[in-house]
Short mmCIF file of C-alpha atoms in Angstrom, two decimals:
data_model
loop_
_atom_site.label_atom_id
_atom_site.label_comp_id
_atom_site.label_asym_id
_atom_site.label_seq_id
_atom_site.Cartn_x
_atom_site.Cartn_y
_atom_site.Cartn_z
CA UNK A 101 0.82 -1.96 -25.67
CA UNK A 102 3.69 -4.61 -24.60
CA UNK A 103 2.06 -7.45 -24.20
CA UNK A 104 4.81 -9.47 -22.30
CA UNK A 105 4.44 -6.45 -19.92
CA UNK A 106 0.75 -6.59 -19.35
CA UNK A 107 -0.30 -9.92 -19.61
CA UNK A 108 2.88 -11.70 -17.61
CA UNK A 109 4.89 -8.94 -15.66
CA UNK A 110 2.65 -6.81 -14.44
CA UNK A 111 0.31 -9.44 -12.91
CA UNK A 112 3.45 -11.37 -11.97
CA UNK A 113 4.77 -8.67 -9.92
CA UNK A 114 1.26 -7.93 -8.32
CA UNK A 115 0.57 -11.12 -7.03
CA UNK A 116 3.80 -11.28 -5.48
CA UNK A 117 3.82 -8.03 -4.37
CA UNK A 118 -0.01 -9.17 -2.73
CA UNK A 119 1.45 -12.25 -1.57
CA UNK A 120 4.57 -10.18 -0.17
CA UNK A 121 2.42 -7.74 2.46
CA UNK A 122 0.81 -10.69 3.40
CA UNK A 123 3.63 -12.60 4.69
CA UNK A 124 4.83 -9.86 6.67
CA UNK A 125 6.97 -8.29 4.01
CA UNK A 126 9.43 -10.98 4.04
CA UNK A 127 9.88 -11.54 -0.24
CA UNK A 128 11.86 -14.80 0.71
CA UNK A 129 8.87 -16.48 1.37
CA UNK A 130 6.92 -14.50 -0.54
CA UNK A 131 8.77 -16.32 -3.53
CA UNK A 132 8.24 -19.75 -2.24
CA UNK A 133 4.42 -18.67 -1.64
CA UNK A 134 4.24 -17.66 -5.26
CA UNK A 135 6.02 -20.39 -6.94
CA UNK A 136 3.86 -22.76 -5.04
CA UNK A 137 1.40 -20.61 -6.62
CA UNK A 138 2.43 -21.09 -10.38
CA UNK A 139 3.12 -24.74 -9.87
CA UNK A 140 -0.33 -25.21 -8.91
CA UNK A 141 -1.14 -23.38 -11.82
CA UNK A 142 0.51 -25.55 -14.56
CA UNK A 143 -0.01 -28.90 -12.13
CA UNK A 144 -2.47 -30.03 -15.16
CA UNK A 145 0.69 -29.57 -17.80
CA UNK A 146 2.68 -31.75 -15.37
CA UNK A 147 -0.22 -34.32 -15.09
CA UNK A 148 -0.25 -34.49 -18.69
CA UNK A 149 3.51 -35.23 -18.42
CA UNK A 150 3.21 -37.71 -15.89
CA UNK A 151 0.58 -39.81 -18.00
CA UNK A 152 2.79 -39.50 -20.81
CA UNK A 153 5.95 -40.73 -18.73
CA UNK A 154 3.57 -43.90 -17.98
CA UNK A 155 2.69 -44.67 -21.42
CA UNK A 156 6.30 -44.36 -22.75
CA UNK A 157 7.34 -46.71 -19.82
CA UNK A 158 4.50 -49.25 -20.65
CA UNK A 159 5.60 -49.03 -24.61
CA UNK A 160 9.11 -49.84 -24.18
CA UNK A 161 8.13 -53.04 -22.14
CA UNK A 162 5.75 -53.92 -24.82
CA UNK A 163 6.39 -57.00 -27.04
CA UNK A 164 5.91 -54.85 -30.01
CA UNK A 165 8.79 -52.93 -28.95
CA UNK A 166 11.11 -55.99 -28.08
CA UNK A 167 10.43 -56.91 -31.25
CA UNK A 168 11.55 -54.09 -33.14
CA UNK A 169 14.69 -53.87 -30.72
CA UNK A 170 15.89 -57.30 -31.55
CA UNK A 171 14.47 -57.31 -35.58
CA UNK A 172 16.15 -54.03 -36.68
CA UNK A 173 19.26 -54.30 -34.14
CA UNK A 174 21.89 -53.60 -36.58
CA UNK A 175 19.87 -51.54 -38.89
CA UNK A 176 19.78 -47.56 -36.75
CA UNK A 177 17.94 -46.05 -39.30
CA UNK A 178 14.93 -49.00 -39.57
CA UNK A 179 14.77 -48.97 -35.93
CA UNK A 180 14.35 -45.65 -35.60
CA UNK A 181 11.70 -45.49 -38.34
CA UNK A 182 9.38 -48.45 -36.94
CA UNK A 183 9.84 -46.73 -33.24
CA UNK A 184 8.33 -43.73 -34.54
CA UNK A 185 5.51 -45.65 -36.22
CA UNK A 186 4.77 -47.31 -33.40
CA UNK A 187 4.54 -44.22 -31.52
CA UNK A 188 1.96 -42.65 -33.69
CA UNK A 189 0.01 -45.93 -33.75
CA UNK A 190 -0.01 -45.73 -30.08
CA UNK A 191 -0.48 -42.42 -29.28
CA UNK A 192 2.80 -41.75 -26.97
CA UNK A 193 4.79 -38.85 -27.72
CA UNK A 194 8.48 -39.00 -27.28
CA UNK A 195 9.12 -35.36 -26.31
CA UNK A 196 6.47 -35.79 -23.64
CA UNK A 197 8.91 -35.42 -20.99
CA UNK A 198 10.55 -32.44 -22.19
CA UNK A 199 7.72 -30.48 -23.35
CA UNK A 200 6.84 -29.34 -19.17
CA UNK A 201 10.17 -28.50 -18.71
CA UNK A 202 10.12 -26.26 -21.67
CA UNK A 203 6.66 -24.48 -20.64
CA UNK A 204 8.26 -23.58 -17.80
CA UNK A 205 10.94 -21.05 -19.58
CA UNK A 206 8.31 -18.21 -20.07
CA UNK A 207 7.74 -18.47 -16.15
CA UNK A 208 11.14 -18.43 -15.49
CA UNK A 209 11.50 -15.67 -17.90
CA UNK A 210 8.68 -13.43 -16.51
CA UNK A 211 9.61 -14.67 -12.46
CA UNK A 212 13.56 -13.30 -13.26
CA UNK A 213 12.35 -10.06 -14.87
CA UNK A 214 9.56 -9.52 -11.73
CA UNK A 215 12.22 -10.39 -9.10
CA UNK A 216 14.95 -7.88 -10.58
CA UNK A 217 12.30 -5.01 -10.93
CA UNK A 218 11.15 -5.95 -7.52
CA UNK A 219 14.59 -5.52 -5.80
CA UNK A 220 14.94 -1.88 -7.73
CA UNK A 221 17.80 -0.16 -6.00
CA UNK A 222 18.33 2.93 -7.97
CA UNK A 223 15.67 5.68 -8.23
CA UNK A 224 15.32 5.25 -11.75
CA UNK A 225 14.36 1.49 -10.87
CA UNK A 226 12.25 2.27 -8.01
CA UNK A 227 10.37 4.33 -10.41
CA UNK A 228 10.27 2.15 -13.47
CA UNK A 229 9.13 -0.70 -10.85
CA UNK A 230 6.44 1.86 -8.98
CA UNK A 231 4.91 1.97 -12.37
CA UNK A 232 4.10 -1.77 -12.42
CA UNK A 233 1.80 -1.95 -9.57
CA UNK A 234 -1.69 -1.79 -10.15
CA UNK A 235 -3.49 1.18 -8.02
CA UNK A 236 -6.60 -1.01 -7.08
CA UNK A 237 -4.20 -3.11 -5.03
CA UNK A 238 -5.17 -3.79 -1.10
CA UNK A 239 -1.85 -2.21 0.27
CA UNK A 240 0.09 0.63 1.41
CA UNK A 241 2.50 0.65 -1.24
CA UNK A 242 4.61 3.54 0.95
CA UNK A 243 5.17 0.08 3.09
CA UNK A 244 6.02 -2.02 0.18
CA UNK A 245 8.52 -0.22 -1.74
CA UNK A 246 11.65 -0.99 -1.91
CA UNK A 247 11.32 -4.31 -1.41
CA UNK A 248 13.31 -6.04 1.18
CA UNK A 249 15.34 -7.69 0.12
CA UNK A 250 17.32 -9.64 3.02
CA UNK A 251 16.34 -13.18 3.27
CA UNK A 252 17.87 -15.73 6.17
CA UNK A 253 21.75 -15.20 4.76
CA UNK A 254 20.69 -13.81 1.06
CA UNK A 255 20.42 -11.02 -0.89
CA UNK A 256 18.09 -12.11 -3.00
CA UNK A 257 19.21 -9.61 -5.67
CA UNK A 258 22.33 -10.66 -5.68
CA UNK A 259 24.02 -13.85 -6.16
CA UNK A 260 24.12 -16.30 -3.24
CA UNK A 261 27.07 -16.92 -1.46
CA UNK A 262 28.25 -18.67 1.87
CA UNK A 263 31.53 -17.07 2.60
CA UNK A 264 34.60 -18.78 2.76
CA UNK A 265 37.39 -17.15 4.60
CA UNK A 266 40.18 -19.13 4.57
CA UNK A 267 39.73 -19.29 0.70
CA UNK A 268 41.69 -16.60 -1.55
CA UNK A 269 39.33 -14.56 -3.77
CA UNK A 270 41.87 -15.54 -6.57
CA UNK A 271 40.19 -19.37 -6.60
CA UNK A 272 37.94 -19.59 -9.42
CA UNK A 273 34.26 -19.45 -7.98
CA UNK A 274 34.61 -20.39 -4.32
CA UNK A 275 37.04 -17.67 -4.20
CA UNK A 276 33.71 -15.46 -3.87
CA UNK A 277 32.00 -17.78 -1.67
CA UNK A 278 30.31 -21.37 -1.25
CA UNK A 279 27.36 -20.97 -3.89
CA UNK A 280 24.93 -23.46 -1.76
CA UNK A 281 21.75 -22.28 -3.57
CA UNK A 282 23.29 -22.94 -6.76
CA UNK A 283 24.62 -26.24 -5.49
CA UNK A 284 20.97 -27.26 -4.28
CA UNK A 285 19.19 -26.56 -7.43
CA UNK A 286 21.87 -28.92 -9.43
CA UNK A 287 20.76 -31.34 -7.22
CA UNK A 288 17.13 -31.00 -6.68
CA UNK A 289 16.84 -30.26 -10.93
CA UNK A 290 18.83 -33.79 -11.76
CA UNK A 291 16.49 -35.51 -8.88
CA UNK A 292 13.24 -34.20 -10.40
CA UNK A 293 14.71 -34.86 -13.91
CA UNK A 294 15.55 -38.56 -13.59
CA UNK A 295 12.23 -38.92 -11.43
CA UNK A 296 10.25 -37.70 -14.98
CA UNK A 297 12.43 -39.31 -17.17
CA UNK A 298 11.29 -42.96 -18.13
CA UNK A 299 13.12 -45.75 -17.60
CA UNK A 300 15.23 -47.12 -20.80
CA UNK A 301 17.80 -49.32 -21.55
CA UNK A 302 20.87 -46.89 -22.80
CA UNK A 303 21.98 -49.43 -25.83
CA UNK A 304 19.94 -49.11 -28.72
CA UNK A 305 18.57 -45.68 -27.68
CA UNK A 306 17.48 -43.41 -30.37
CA UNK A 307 14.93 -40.59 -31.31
CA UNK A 308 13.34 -38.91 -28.42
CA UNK A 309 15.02 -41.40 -25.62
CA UNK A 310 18.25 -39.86 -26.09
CA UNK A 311 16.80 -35.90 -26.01
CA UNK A 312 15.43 -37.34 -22.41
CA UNK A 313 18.76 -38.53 -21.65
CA UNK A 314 20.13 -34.89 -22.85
CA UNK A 315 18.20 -33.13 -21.16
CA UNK A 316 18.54 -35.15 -17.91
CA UNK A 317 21.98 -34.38 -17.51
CA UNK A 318 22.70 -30.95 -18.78
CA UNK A 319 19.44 -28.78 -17.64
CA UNK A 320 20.61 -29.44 -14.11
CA UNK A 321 23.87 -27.63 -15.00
CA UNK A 322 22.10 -24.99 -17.01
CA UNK A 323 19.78 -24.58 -14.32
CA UNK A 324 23.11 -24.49 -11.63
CA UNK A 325 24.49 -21.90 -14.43
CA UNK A 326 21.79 -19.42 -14.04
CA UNK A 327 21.28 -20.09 -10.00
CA UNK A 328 25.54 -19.09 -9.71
CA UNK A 329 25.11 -15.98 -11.93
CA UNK A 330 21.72 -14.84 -11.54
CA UNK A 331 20.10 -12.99 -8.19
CA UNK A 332 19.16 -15.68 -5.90
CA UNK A 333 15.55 -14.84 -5.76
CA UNK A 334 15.71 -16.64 -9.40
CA UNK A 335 17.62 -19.98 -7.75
CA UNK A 336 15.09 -19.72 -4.57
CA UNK A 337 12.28 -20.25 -7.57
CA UNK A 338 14.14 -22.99 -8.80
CA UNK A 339 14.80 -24.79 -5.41
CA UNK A 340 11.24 -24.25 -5.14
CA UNK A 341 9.95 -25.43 -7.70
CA UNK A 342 11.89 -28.48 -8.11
CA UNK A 343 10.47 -29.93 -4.57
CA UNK A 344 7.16 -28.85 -5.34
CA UNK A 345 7.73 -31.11 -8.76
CA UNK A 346 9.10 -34.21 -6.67
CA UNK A 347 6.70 -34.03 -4.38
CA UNK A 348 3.93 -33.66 -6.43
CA UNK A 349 5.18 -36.66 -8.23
CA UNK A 350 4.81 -38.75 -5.02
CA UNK A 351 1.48 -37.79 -4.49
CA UNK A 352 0.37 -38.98 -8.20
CA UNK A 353 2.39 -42.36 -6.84
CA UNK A 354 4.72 -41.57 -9.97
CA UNK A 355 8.42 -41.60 -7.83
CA UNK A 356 10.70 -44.56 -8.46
CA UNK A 357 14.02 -43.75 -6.51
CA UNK A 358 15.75 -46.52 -8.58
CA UNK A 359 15.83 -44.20 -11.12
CA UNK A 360 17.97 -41.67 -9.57
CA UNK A 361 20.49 -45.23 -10.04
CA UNK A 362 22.64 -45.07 -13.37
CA UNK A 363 20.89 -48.03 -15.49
CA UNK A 364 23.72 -50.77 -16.46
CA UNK A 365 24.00 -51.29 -20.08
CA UNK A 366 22.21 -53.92 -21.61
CA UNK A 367 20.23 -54.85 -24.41
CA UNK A 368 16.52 -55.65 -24.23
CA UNK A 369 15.42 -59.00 -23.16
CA UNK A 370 11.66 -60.11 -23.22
CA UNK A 371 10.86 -60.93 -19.97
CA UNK A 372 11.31 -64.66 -18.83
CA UNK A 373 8.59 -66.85 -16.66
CA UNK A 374 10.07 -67.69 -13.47
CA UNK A 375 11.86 -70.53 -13.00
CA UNK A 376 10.32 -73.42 -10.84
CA UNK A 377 12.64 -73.62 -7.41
CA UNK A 378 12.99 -77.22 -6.81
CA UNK A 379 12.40 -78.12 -3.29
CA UNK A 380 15.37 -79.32 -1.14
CA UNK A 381 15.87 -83.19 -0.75
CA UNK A 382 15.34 -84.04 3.24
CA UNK A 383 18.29 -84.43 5.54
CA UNK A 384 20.38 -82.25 3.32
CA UNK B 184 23.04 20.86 6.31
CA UNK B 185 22.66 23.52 8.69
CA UNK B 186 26.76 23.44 8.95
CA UNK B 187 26.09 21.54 12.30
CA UNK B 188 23.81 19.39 11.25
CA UNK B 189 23.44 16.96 8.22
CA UNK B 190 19.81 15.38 7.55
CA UNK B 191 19.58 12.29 5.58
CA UNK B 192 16.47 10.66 4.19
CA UNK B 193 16.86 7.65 3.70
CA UNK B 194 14.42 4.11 1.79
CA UNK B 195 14.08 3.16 4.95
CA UNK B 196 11.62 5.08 5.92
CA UNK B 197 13.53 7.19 8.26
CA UNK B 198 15.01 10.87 8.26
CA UNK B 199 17.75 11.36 9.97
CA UNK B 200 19.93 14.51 11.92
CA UNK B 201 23.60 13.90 12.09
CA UNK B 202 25.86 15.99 14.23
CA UNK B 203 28.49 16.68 11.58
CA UNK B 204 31.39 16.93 13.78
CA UNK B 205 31.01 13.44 15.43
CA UNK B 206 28.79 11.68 12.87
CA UNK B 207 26.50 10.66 15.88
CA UNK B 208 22.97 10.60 15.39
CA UNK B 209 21.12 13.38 17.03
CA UNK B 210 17.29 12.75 15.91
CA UNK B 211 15.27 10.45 13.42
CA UNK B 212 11.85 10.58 12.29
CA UNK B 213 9.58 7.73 10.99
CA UNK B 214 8.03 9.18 7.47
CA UNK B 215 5.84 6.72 7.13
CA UNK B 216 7.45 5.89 3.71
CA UNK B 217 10.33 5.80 1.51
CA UNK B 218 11.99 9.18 0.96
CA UNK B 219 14.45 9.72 -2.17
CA UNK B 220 14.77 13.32 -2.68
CA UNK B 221 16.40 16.01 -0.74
CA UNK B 222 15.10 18.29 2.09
CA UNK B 223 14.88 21.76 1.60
CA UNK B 224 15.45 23.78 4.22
CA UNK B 225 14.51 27.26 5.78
CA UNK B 226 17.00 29.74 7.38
CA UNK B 227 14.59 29.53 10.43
CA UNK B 228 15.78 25.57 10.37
CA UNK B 229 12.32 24.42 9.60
CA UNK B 230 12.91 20.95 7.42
CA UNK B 231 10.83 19.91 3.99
CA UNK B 232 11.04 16.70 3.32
CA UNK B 233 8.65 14.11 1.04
CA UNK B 234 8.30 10.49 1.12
CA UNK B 235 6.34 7.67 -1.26
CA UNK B 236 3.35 8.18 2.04
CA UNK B 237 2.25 10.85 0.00
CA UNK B 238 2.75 13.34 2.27
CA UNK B 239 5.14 16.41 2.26
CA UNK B 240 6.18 17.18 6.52
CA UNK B 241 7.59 20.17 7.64
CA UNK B 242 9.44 19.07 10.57
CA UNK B 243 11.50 21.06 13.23
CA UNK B 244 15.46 20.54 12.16
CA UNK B 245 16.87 20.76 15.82
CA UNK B 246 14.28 18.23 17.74
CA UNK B 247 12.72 16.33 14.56
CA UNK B 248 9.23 17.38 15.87
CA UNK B 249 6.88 17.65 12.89
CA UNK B 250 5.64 20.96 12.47
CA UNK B 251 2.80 20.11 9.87
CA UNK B 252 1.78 17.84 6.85
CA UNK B 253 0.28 18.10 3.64
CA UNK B 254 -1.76 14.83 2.12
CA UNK B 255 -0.51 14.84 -1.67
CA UNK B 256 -2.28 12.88 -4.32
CA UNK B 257 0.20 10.48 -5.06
CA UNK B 258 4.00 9.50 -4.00
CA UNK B 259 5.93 12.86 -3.44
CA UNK B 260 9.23 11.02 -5.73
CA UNK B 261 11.31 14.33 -5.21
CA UNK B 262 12.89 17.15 -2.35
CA UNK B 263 10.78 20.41 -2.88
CA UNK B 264 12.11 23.58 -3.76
CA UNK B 265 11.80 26.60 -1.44
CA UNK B 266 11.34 30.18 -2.41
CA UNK B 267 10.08 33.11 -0.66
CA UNK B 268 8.39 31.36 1.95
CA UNK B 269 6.51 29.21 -1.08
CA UNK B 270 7.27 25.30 -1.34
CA UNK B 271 6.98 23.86 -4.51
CA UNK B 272 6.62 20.03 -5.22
CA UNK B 273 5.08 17.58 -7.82
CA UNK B 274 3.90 13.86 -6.85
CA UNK B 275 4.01 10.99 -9.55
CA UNK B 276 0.53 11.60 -10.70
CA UNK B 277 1.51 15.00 -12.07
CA UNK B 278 0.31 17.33 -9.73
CA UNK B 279 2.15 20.49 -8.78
CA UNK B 280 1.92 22.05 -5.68
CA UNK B 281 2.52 25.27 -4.02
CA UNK B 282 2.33 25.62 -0.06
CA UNK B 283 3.01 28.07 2.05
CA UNK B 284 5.66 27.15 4.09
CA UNK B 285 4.57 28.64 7.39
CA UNK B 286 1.51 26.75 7.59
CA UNK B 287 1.20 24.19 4.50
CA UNK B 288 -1.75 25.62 3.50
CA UNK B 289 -1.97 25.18 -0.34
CA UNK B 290 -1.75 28.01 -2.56
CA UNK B 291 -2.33 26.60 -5.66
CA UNK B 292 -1.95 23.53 -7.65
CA UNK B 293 -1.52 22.27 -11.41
CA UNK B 294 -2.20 19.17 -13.16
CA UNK B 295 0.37 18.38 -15.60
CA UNK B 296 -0.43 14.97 -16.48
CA UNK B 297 2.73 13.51 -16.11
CA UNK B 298 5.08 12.02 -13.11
CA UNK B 299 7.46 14.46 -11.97
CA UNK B 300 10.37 13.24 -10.35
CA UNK B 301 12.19 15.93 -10.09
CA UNK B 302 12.68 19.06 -7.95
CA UNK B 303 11.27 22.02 -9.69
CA UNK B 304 13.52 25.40 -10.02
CA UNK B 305 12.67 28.74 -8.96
CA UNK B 306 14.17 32.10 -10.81
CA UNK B 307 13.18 35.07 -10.20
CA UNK B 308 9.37 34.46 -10.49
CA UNK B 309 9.45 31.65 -12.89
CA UNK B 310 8.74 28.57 -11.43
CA UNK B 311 10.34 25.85 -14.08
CA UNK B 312 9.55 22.02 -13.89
CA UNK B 313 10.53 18.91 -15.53
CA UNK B 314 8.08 15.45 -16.49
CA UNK B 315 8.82 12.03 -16.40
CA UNK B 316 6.81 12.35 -19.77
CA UNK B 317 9.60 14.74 -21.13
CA UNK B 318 8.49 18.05 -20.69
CA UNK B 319 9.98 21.21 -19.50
CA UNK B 320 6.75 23.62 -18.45
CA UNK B 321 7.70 27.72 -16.89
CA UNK B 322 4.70 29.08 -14.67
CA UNK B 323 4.82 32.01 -12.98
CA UNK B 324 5.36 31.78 -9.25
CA UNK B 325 1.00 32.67 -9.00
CA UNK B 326 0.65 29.49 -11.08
CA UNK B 327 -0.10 31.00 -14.38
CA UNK B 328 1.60 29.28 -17.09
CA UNK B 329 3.98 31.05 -19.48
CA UNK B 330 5.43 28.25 -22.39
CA UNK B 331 5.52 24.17 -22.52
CA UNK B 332 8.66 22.83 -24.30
CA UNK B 333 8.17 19.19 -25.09
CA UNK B 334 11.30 17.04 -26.06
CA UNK B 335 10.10 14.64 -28.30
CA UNK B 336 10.55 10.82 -27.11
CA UNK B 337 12.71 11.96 -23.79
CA UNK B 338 12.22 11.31 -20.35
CA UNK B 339 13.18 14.28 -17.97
CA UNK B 340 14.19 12.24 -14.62
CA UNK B 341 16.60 14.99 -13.31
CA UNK B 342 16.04 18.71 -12.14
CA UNK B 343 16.53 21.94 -14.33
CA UNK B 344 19.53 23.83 -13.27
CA UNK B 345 20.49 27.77 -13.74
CA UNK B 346 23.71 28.17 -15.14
CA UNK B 347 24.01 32.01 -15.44
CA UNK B 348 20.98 33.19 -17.51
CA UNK B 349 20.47 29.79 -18.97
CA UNK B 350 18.00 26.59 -17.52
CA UNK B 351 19.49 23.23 -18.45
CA UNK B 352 18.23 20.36 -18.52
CA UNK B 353 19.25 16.28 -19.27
CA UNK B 354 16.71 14.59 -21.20
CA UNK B 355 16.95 10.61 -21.24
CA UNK B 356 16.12 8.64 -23.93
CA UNK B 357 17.55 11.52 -26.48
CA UNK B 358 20.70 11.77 -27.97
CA UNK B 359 21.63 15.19 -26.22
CA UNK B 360 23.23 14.82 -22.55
CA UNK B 361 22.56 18.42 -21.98
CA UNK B 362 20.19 20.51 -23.54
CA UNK B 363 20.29 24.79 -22.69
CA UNK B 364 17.08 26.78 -22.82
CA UNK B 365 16.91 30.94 -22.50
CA UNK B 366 14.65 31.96 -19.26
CA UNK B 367 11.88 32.52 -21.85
CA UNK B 368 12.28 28.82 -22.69
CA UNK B 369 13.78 28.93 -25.84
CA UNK B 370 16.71 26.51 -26.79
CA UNK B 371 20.08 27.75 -27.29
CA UNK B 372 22.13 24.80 -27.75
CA UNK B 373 22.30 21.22 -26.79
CA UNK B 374 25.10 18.87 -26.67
CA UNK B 375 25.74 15.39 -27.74
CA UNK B 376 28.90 13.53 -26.85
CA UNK B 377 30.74 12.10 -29.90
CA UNK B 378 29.77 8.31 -29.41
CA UNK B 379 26.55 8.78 -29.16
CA UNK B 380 26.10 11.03 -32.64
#
């Protein structure tokens, strides 16, 4: 038995299918419908991000941590060690950012595959796809198969592209075409990743701030990679997704738009009380 | 093609006549489905044609009127085969049909337990078929079987073909491209192209 067949494809490409005669055979939205669907799905590993974002945020303006920051400044390897420490003692884990982001690859994984056997063009495919679907399922599959593919300007098993005509094919990528998809899931992937990521000073940064930091900038661009090479089905899913993610981070009250803002460089400070404002002398 | 005519099925659902001198479109039918095989047709210009509706329509090649239909089990994947006024198709859950043209009444069916995607071949009164599961199976043209040759971990996608007094067939999944069987069904030769030995 393959397992990643049964127990991930196959129901993948049911649901979808489902979800697909429902809206009127139109697989555009059915994707959106069904990545809605998944995100709901996980929204308790996101949660768990979320609360984990919070307590790294509440850590790092701890005096416990100011006071590591300033006692081991010059020492990289002492500061690293007590950091750690002090995350075990309080509980926060320093991948907790990452670790959604990463639970998401087997979706991905499985959505890809189920999109590109659901746009089967060739016989051979139509068959291999036909073979997928489960017989109990509440549709005509004579109606369902192939799968349309045509969405607003897409083919969504091909690459997205806006064409540009007074462009030569010779340029290097927009010679094919303005890739807006791909463009749009750059920027909605580094929005929703600086949203998660906490909020740290960049000098001094070690351990599991500076994987954030990694992973902030270049899984946008991995995730623009895939959306220029891949069938844009696959960069729908990740425009998709990435909305669903922001918003759902408003809901939970979690969004701080200042930290879509580069933070300036500077060490850690404790905070300082206020000072007094003297009142103005009258007549002045 | 009737040499005036040319009729294409086509995944979206349609069958179309074309008038071959002009290319215009003279008829189309809705099948209800997805077709992917290719019509057989009568000399009397009456059409065969199945789709993934289950269902296998004879249908008049000069007006596109259908003449009859026959409910198969499953999808009908490829064209039938015509012989002697008998029509001779398989559907993906393995059934084999015969019909009689005239009237689609069913003469007699098999269950071979495997998809067949493929048109079947008739010679002399050997009726020879190909699985998905990677089986080539002779029955008489009464439906009594003669000899089962299965290829060991192959897929048969494609139709058996006559090539003088020998059936060949292309197995997938096998080294062989081309594999050449007597009319009794036994093998004569197969061949392998270099890279892939």
């Amino acid at each position: 038995m393959d397992i990643w067949s049964t127990f991930i494809i196959e129901p993948m490409t049911n649901i979808l299918l489902f979800i697909y005669n429902l809206l009127f055979l139109n697989f555009g939205l059915a994707i959106i419908v069904f990545t809605i669907v998944i995100r709901l799905i996980t929204h308790p590993f996101t949660a768990q991000q979320i609360k984990s974002s919070k307590k790294m945020q509440d850590l790092q303006k701890s005096k416990e941590w100011l006071d590591i920051q300033k006692k081991h400044k010059g020492d990289r390897e002492k500061l690293t060690q007590e950091q750690m420490k002090l995350y075990k003692e309080t509980g926060v884990s320093p991948f907790g950012a990452c670790l959604p982001t990463l639970l998401q690859f087997p979706i991905i994984i499985g959505l890809y595959q189920t999109i590109i056997r659901a746009l089967a063009s060739s016989p051979l495919q139509l068959f291999q796809f036909s073979q997928l679907i489960y017989s109990w399922i509440p549709a005509n599959v004579a109606l369902l198969i192939p799968i349309n593919s045509q969405f607003l300007w897409m083919d969504l098993s091909q690459p997205e592209r806006i064409p540009l005509p007074f462009i030569p094919e010779t340029v290097p990528i927009l010679g094919q075409g303005l890739p807006f998809l791909a463009i749009i899931v750059v920027i909605t992937s580094y929005v929703q990743s600086k949203l998660m990521a906490t909020s740290q000073p960049t000098t001094g940064e070690q351990g599991g701030g500076q994987m954030t930091q990694m992973m902030n900038l270049y899984m946008p661009l991995l995730m623009g990679y895939f959306a220029l090479t891949f069938a844009s089905g696959l960069a729908l899913y990740f425009v998709t997704s990435n909305l669903f993610t922001i918003g759902q981070y408003a809901v939970l009250g979690r969004v701080d738009w200042r930290n879509l803002i580069p933070a300036r460089v500077r060490p850690a400070e404790p905070t300082k009380p206020k000072a007094k404002v003297k009142p103005k002398p009258k007549g002045s | 093609t009737d040499g005036e005519r040319i009729f294409v099925p086509s995944q979206d659902h349609n069958l179309y006549a074309i008038e071959v001198a002009t290319g215009r479109e003279i008829w189309q039918l809705d099948l209800g489905g997805a077709s992917l095989g290719t019509p057989a047709l009568s000399d009397d210009g009456i059409l065969y044609i199945g789709s993934l509706n289950k269902e296998m329509l004879a249908v008049d090649s000069r007006t596109g009127d259908q003449i009859w239909e026959f409910p198969a089990a499953e999808i009908i994947w490829a064209g039938p085969t015509l012989a002697d006024g008998v029509l001779y198709f398989g559907d993906m859950a393995g059934n084999f049909y015969a019909l009689d043209a005239e009237s689609g009444s069913e003469l007699w069916n098999l269950t071979l337990g495997s998809p067949i995607l493929s048109s079947a071949l008739v010679v002399d009164d050997q009726v020879y078929i190909t699985t998905e599961g990677g089986s080539l199976l002779i029955y008489t043209t009464d439906g009594s079987p003669v000899k089962e040759i299965p290829l060991a971990d192959a897929n048969l996608y494609t139709s058996p073909e006559l090539a003088g007094d020998l059936i060949l067939v292309s197995p997938m999944g096998i080294d062989p491209l081309l594999i050449a069987f007597s009319l009794e069904g036994d093998q004569q030769w197969s061949f392998t192209p270099a890279e892939a030995r």
